[in-house]
């Protein structure tokens, strides 16, 4: 079973930046759909970004498009989330998830993902 471990969260002022990392164990990483979700207190888990395979398009939610960049490094079995111009509304626990190759219309559906990390907390506050 794949294990996912996130890191890089912390406290950052509005307008600041953070880079989250997610390291995956196991093989076949380069064929897995990888995604970031987040969950704010009292709210449901929310889709942030996903990538089905290196070289393919990375998709973003409207709330983070233009501010967040997701990348993946198959040699390191890792995905990253560069978060810029952070806002208080970005405060949440961020989770990394993976799945077998998903169709585009399923990328934002959390129940379609097989494995999840424990999350890393991001707090945007002055």
XYZ file of C-alpha atoms in Angstrom:
126
model
C 0.000 0.000 0.000
C 1.203 3.479 -0.816
C 2.107 5.733 2.084
C 2.001 9.485 1.683
C 3.734 11.929 4.004
C 3.160 15.668 3.773
C 5.411 18.373 5.172
C 6.044 22.093 4.880
C 3.045 23.598 6.617
C 3.270 26.461 9.074
C 2.195 29.958 9.989
C 2.559 32.618 7.313
C 1.233 36.209 7.044
C -1.237 37.180 4.307
C 0.574 37.616 1.020
C 3.278 35.172 2.006
C 4.350 31.886 0.436
C 4.799 28.276 1.482
C 5.913 25.137 -0.314
C 4.335 21.864 0.689
C 5.886 18.492 -0.055
C 4.376 15.034 -0.299
C 6.628 11.987 -0.446
C 5.182 8.668 -1.584
C 6.370 5.154 -0.899
C 5.892 2.271 -3.286
C 6.348 1.801 -6.990
C 4.398 3.000 -10.000
C 4.391 6.571 -8.718
C 4.700 7.964 -12.223
C 1.432 6.318 -13.259
C -0.589 7.495 -10.266
C -2.905 10.457 -10.246
C -1.696 12.771 -7.483
C -3.739 15.495 -5.853
C -3.867 18.046 -3.101
C -6.978 18.644 -1.027
C -7.538 20.845 1.987
C -9.953 20.991 4.870
C -10.685 24.062 6.922
C -12.252 23.797 10.386
C -15.949 23.014 10.163
C -15.898 22.597 6.404
C -15.786 19.667 4.013
C -12.601 18.562 2.319
C -11.957 20.722 -0.734
C -10.120 19.914 -3.951
C -7.048 22.062 -4.616
C -5.046 20.613 -7.521
C -4.205 17.399 -9.345
C -1.938 15.885 -11.945
C -2.464 12.546 -13.651
C 1.054 12.056 -14.996
C 4.210 14.042 -15.651
C 3.867 16.004 -18.847
C 0.112 16.191 -18.590
C -1.891 19.221 -17.607
C -2.177 20.088 -13.942
C -5.636 21.205 -12.865
C -6.544 23.668 -10.152
C -9.622 24.789 -8.315
C -10.802 28.262 -9.136
C -9.986 29.451 -5.630
C -6.241 28.802 -6.044
C -5.707 29.162 -9.787
C -2.966 31.673 -10.528
C -1.574 31.519 -6.979
C -0.712 27.839 -6.415
C 1.532 25.640 -8.554
C 1.626 21.864 -8.267
C 4.659 19.985 -9.534
C 5.794 16.387 -9.393
C 9.198 14.751 -9.359
C 9.024 11.097 -10.362
C 12.668 10.506 -9.461
C 11.894 11.545 -5.890
C 8.387 10.023 -5.755
C 7.183 13.414 -4.652
C 4.702 16.140 -5.431
C 4.921 19.733 -4.314
C 2.504 22.585 -3.879
C 3.978 26.060 -4.166
C 1.502 28.459 -2.587
C 1.905 32.168 -3.256
C -0.061 35.248 -2.254
C -1.660 33.311 0.561
C -4.928 34.517 2.040
C -6.583 33.829 5.399
C -9.151 31.746 3.473
C -6.315 29.342 2.567
C -5.995 28.348 6.208
C -6.586 24.590 6.378
C -5.016 21.197 6.779
C -3.585 20.205 3.401
C -3.686 16.572 2.331
C -1.920 14.688 -0.404
C -3.798 11.855 -2.103
C -3.251 9.378 -4.893
C -5.304 7.157 -7.127
C -5.120 5.013 -10.184
C -5.470 7.066 -13.311
C -8.706 9.008 -13.041
C -10.828 10.470 -15.762
C -10.800 14.245 -15.846
C -14.320 14.603 -14.506
C -13.369 12.640 -11.361
C -10.224 14.533 -10.388
C -11.992 16.742 -7.854
C -13.839 13.893 -6.112
C -12.148 12.959 -2.845
C -13.853 9.549 -2.628
C -12.117 8.468 -5.855
C -8.679 8.576 -4.235
C -7.107 5.468 -2.725
C -4.493 6.713 -0.281
C -4.182 9.808 1.888
C -1.497 11.386 3.990
C -2.094 12.682 7.502
C -1.970 16.271 6.377
C 0.061 19.361 7.139
C -1.456 22.470 8.702
C -1.270 25.841 7.003
C -2.300 28.950 8.904
C -2.435 32.321 7.170
C -2.668 35.075 9.720
C -1.041 38.337 10.679
